[in-house]
């Protein structure tokens, strides 16, 4: 117990404990860094909404649940609608006989499975031929595909649950953590000012992005739906709500933005016009409305208005999106702006103070 003999030894021991605990927490979070950073994005994007609800609802858990309901339920409806359309297409393939070629190979094995003769089923599979066109090969491929899909679905469900847990506790206990931190640093003016500036700008940046996604999605869905009503014949856009939601999400992607959605869709329409009776003016009208109206209004009006609320130049934030995506992958879309905001305020306030103190030879800096 010599480490506790002096205050310095006591302090060093507790610092070592803190470093070990912090290392373990960072190590655990690093495996789910994308999920955690996405939760931070949603936290700042939904915090203004939660703040309004929390002012009117006395129970903290209920306020968080309502905020999540307002934000996440529309997203879940869009995802559910997309899955419904995919299920319809798969049902059409099955009813159309797309998998009928597998029936002669699968029928003997299905017959054994219905009888419950699983041992005989295993022996039949293991004794079948090894060629690529054999039933064994087809069953192996089918089994691998089912396993891959099941693993993907389980992974997505687990990450969604983890993201929801992160988001819930950040919204409910974020203010308590902030108060604890300020008390721990004895409300140091520089630390409080720095962290508050970072916190406020992160809320502005991410909430602006969330608002931009929502408004762009609504705008695109309305214009596509109106376009379908105004043009004669078949509708140009079969699913205006889903396409509008995808275009809204596309605004987050740096440089290309929503073009990553409507340009491929326009290409599909051009192919349909060249190979079917679809009129050529269908893709032309769609491309014109998307590029001139839907792609222009968010950039000229909405994005300009929202960016005026932040103290950080919009170009610097855009650079954070681009470099973050290139350096970290998909979650760099959220991590990049966080790094930019922290760097900006450090360079704007903390670095000049450190440099001045060092150059003036202040022994207490």
XYZ file of C-alpha atoms in Angstrom:
365
model
C 0.000 0.000 0.000
C 3.001 2.313 -0.467
C 1.214 3.856 -3.403
C -1.145 5.550 -0.949
C 1.671 6.939 1.212
C 1.523 10.354 -0.437
C -1.071 12.358 -2.258
C 0.957 12.028 -5.449
C 0.977 8.246 -5.173
C -2.742 8.200 -4.486
C -3.370 10.413 -7.463
C -1.179 8.361 -9.791
C -2.908 5.149 -8.780
C -6.365 6.539 -9.476
C -5.148 7.966 -12.785
C -3.935 4.487 -13.726
C -7.313 2.995 -12.783
C -9.088 5.647 -14.836
C -6.848 5.020 -17.852
C -7.521 1.269 -17.701
C -11.288 1.753 -17.401
C -11.296 4.333 -20.206
C -9.248 1.983 -22.396
C -11.718 -0.869 -21.848
C -14.693 1.372 -22.641
C -13.049 2.708 -25.802
C -12.124 -0.840 -26.822
C -15.745 -1.958 -26.412
C -17.131 1.053 -28.274
C -14.581 0.727 -31.071
C -16.196 -2.513 -32.232
C -19.459 -0.605 -32.677
C -18.014 2.789 -33.566
C -20.348 3.212 -36.537
C -23.432 2.496 -34.441
C -22.270 4.812 -31.656
C -21.438 7.707 -34.001
C -24.802 7.281 -35.748
C -26.465 7.446 -32.309
C -24.579 10.684 -31.572
C -25.845 12.108 -34.873
C -29.434 11.147 -34.055
C -28.999 12.490 -30.516
C -28.102 15.968 -31.718
C -30.674 15.766 -34.518
C -33.515 14.894 -32.132
C -32.420 16.867 -29.065
C -34.323 20.066 -29.996
C -37.469 17.979 -30.475
C -36.901 16.185 -27.167
C -36.303 19.508 -25.425
C -39.695 20.827 -26.560
C -41.452 17.642 -25.481
C -39.588 17.495 -22.159
C -40.866 20.985 -21.288
C -44.442 19.693 -21.491
C -44.059 16.132 -20.175
C -43.064 15.552 -16.559
C -41.779 11.983 -16.943
C -38.283 11.786 -18.533
C -38.731 8.281 -19.964
C -42.015 9.235 -21.595
C -40.506 12.402 -23.075
C -37.675 10.399 -24.646
C -40.100 7.772 -25.951
C -42.280 10.453 -27.562
C -39.264 12.112 -29.169
C -38.107 8.789 -30.583
C -41.647 8.048 -31.747
C -41.867 11.348 -33.632
C -38.518 10.806 -35.346
C -38.115 7.048 -35.790
C -41.654 5.923 -36.625
C -41.747 7.750 -40.007
C -38.374 6.164 -40.813
C -39.705 2.743 -39.825
C -42.776 3.250 -42.026
C -40.609 4.079 -45.042
C -38.369 1.057 -44.407
C -41.435 -1.140 -43.917
C -42.913 0.140 -47.170
C -39.664 -0.674 -48.982
C -39.603 -4.189 -47.490
C -43.242 -4.656 -48.511
C -42.386 -3.772 -52.116
C -39.427 -6.172 -52.053
C -41.656 -8.932 -50.658
C -44.175 -8.313 -53.437
C -41.452 -8.647 -56.069
C -40.186 -11.879 -54.496
C -43.722 -13.255 -54.353
C -44.103 -12.438 -58.029
C -40.902 -14.309 -58.838
C -42.009 -17.368 -56.885
C -45.512 -17.429 -58.374
C -44.022 -16.908 -61.815
C -42.008 -20.097 -61.546
C -38.588 -18.504 -61.218
C -37.498 -21.286 -58.837
C -39.273 -24.147 -60.590
C -35.938 -25.469 -61.903
C -34.945 -26.396 -58.340
C -38.076 -28.464 -57.700
C -36.843 -31.767 -59.229
C -33.673 -31.580 -57.110
C -35.361 -30.552 -53.865
C -38.422 -32.828 -53.988
C -36.759 -36.030 -52.629
C -35.204 -34.127 -49.750
C -38.425 -32.273 -48.952
C -40.255 -35.611 -48.865
C -37.810 -36.951 -46.263
C -38.096 -33.737 -44.239
C -41.917 -33.959 -44.178
C -41.697 -37.523 -42.837
C -39.302 -36.422 -40.110
C -36.557 -38.754 -41.353
C -33.790 -36.246 -40.692
C -31.048 -38.869 -40.353
C -31.894 -40.270 -43.762
C -32.054 -36.707 -45.078
C -28.515 -36.014 -43.875
C -27.228 -39.260 -45.391
C -28.933 -38.508 -48.709
C -27.371 -35.059 -48.872
C -23.896 -36.346 -47.980
C -24.113 -39.219 -50.492
C -25.354 -37.115 -53.412
C -22.974 -36.283 -56.226
C -20.270 -33.595 -55.895
C -20.710 -31.873 -59.260
C -21.700 -28.235 -59.414
C -25.125 -29.098 -60.857
C -25.950 -31.791 -58.286
C -28.649 -31.490 -55.675
C -25.984 -31.392 -52.982
C -24.311 -28.420 -54.591
C -27.590 -26.612 -55.040
C -28.646 -27.313 -51.463
C -25.262 -26.191 -50.166
C -25.542 -22.940 -52.109
C -29.103 -22.430 -50.903
C -28.091 -23.160 -47.300
C -25.174 -20.735 -47.485
C -27.443 -18.055 -48.897
C -30.021 -18.558 -46.143
C -27.283 -18.456 -43.491
C -25.835 -15.246 -44.954
C -29.252 -13.597 -45.050
C -30.031 -14.713 -41.484
C -26.670 -13.398 -40.258
C -27.277 -10.087 -41.998
C -30.773 -9.737 -40.543
C -29.569 -10.624 -37.039
C -26.678 -8.165 -37.323
C -28.981 -5.368 -38.445
C -31.456 -6.066 -35.628
C -28.647 -6.111 -33.046
C -27.199 -2.823 -34.290
C -30.613 -1.163 -34.399
C -31.235 -2.257 -30.807
C -27.812 -0.974 -29.735
C -28.350 2.323 -31.550
C -31.755 2.743 -29.899
C -30.230 2.076 -26.461
C -27.435 4.600 -27.044
C -29.911 7.191 -28.284
C -32.376 6.634 -25.448
C -29.825 7.098 -22.676
C -28.105 10.021 -24.392
C -31.419 11.871 -24.584
C -32.508 10.977 -21.067
C -29.222 11.367 -19.185
C -27.189 13.680 -21.410
C -27.820 16.755 -19.264
C -26.883 14.852 -16.084
C -23.595 13.737 -17.637
C -22.880 17.316 -18.696
C -23.562 18.647 -15.182
C -21.366 15.934 -13.648
C -18.516 16.837 -16.006
C -18.750 20.561 -15.243
C -18.725 19.860 -11.502
C -15.741 17.537 -11.930
C -13.691 20.293 -13.606
C -14.898 22.828 -11.014
C -16.746 24.787 -13.736
C -13.486 25.935 -15.308
C -14.405 28.822 -17.611
C -12.287 27.716 -20.567
C -13.407 24.090 -20.435
C -17.068 25.042 -20.030
C -16.910 27.600 -22.848
C -15.135 25.165 -25.186
C -17.461 22.217 -24.562
C -20.590 24.380 -24.755
C -19.493 25.850 -28.088
C -18.794 22.377 -29.495
C -22.093 21.058 -28.134
C -24.137 23.922 -29.602
C -22.523 23.734 -33.039
C -22.917 19.955 -33.233
C -26.617 20.389 -32.509
C -26.923 23.060 -35.199
C -25.032 21.025 -37.820
C -26.785 17.708 -37.228
C -30.242 19.139 -36.630
C -29.883 21.165 -39.836
C -29.001 17.973 -41.696
C -32.003 16.197 -40.232
C -34.324 19.065 -41.191
C -32.815 19.129 -44.689
C -33.431 15.391 -45.124
C -37.047 15.671 -43.945
C -37.922 18.753 -46.021
C -36.215 17.387 -49.136
C -38.018 14.050 -48.772
C -41.392 15.782 -48.476
C -40.618 18.127 -51.364
C -39.501 15.287 -53.655
C -42.496 13.088 -52.793
C -44.948 15.959 -53.413
C -43.403 16.946 -56.754
C -43.202 13.350 -57.998
C -46.780 12.683 -56.952
C -47.943 15.885 -58.677
C -45.946 14.930 -61.766
C -47.716 11.575 -61.902
C -51.097 13.313 -61.694
C -50.320 15.879 -64.390
C -48.735 13.675 -67.054
C -51.021 11.551 -69.243
C -50.779 7.785 -69.278
C -48.902 5.632 -66.807
C -47.180 7.251 -63.811
C -43.511 8.121 -64.286
C -42.545 7.342 -60.688
C -44.199 4.187 -59.366
C -43.311 4.852 -55.703
C -43.037 8.629 -55.136
C -42.948 8.367 -51.327
C -40.131 5.819 -51.275
C -38.113 7.618 -53.946
C -38.628 10.921 -52.138
C -37.320 9.404 -48.895
C -34.259 8.006 -50.668
C -33.560 11.381 -52.270
C -33.824 13.059 -48.870
C -31.335 10.591 -47.397
C -29.106 11.169 -50.418
C -28.631 14.813 -49.422
C -26.341 13.619 -46.606
C -23.862 12.087 -49.059
C -21.085 14.608 -49.786
C -20.397 16.089 -53.238
C -22.905 14.005 -55.244
C -25.853 14.426 -52.863
C -29.237 13.307 -54.119
C -27.833 12.740 -57.623
C -26.757 9.311 -56.407
C -30.473 8.433 -56.331
C -32.230 10.219 -59.185
C -29.547 9.763 -61.879
C -29.637 5.922 -61.700
C -33.438 6.070 -61.627
C -33.391 8.282 -64.735
C -31.040 5.783 -66.404
C -33.531 2.988 -65.701
C -36.318 5.079 -67.241
C -34.191 5.712 -70.350
C -33.565 1.963 -70.692
C -37.303 1.302 -70.366
C -38.011 3.934 -73.023
C -35.509 2.286 -75.379
C -36.718 -1.290 -74.852
C -40.473 -0.896 -74.226
C -43.373 1.313 -75.253
C -42.557 3.852 -72.508
C -42.464 7.353 -74.065
C -39.045 9.013 -74.267
C -40.371 12.153 -72.622
C -40.966 10.224 -69.358
C -37.269 10.092 -68.372
C -36.721 13.601 -69.758
C -39.495 15.057 -67.599
C -38.293 13.126 -64.559
C -34.700 14.268 -65.037
C -35.771 17.880 -65.574
C -37.972 17.991 -62.468
C -35.318 16.259 -60.354
C -32.366 18.387 -61.469
C -34.017 21.788 -61.833
C -36.640 21.757 -59.086
C -35.890 19.115 -56.466
C -32.095 19.438 -56.539
C -32.118 23.251 -56.676
C -34.588 24.253 -53.963
C -32.736 22.547 -51.071
C -29.350 23.945 -52.158
C -30.452 27.507 -52.927
C -33.032 28.103 -50.211
C -33.148 25.474 -47.450
C -29.408 24.761 -47.082
C -28.522 28.476 -47.297
C -31.034 29.403 -44.598
C -29.967 26.602 -42.272
C -26.218 27.190 -42.691
C -26.639 30.834 -41.663
C -27.407 29.658 -38.094
C -23.959 28.114 -37.589
C -20.724 29.928 -36.741
C -18.755 27.430 -38.863
C -18.505 27.959 -42.615
C -20.572 25.498 -44.635
C -17.576 24.664 -46.823
C -15.626 23.479 -43.782
C -18.497 21.207 -42.758
C -18.696 19.843 -46.313
C -14.964 19.145 -46.167
C -15.571 17.205 -42.967
C -18.189 15.063 -44.699
C -15.904 14.332 -47.664
C -12.703 13.640 -45.727
C -14.595 11.757 -43.022
C -16.158 9.412 -45.572
C -12.820 8.844 -47.303
C -10.907 8.254 -44.066
C -13.384 6.279 -41.949
C -15.928 4.787 -44.354
C -19.695 5.161 -44.071
C -19.691 6.336 -40.460
C -17.295 9.108 -41.482
C -20.442 10.925 -42.639
C -21.144 11.516 -38.941
C -17.636 11.364 -37.459
C -16.134 13.833 -39.946
C -18.306 16.821 -38.903
C -17.667 16.019 -35.220
C -13.909 16.196 -35.804
C -14.287 19.427 -37.797
C -16.364 21.140 -35.090
C -13.926 20.140 -32.330
C -10.938 21.225 -34.444
C -12.564 24.557 -35.318
C -13.252 25.553 -31.725
C -9.866 24.313 -30.524
C -8.132 26.366 -33.222
C -10.403 29.362 -32.621
C -10.190 29.624 -28.827
C -7.832 27.155 -27.146
C -4.809 27.177 -29.462
C -4.321 30.993 -29.403
C -4.414 30.910 -25.597
C -1.859 28.073 -25.437
C 0.404 29.705 -28.022
C 0.289 33.103 -26.305
C 1.033 31.605 -22.897
C 3.940 29.605 -24.305
C 5.468 32.518 -26.227
C 5.189 34.812 -23.233
C 6.928 32.232 -21.063
C 4.047 31.835 -18.626
C 5.117 29.119 -16.204
C 1.484 28.437 -15.216
C 0.052 27.836 -18.700
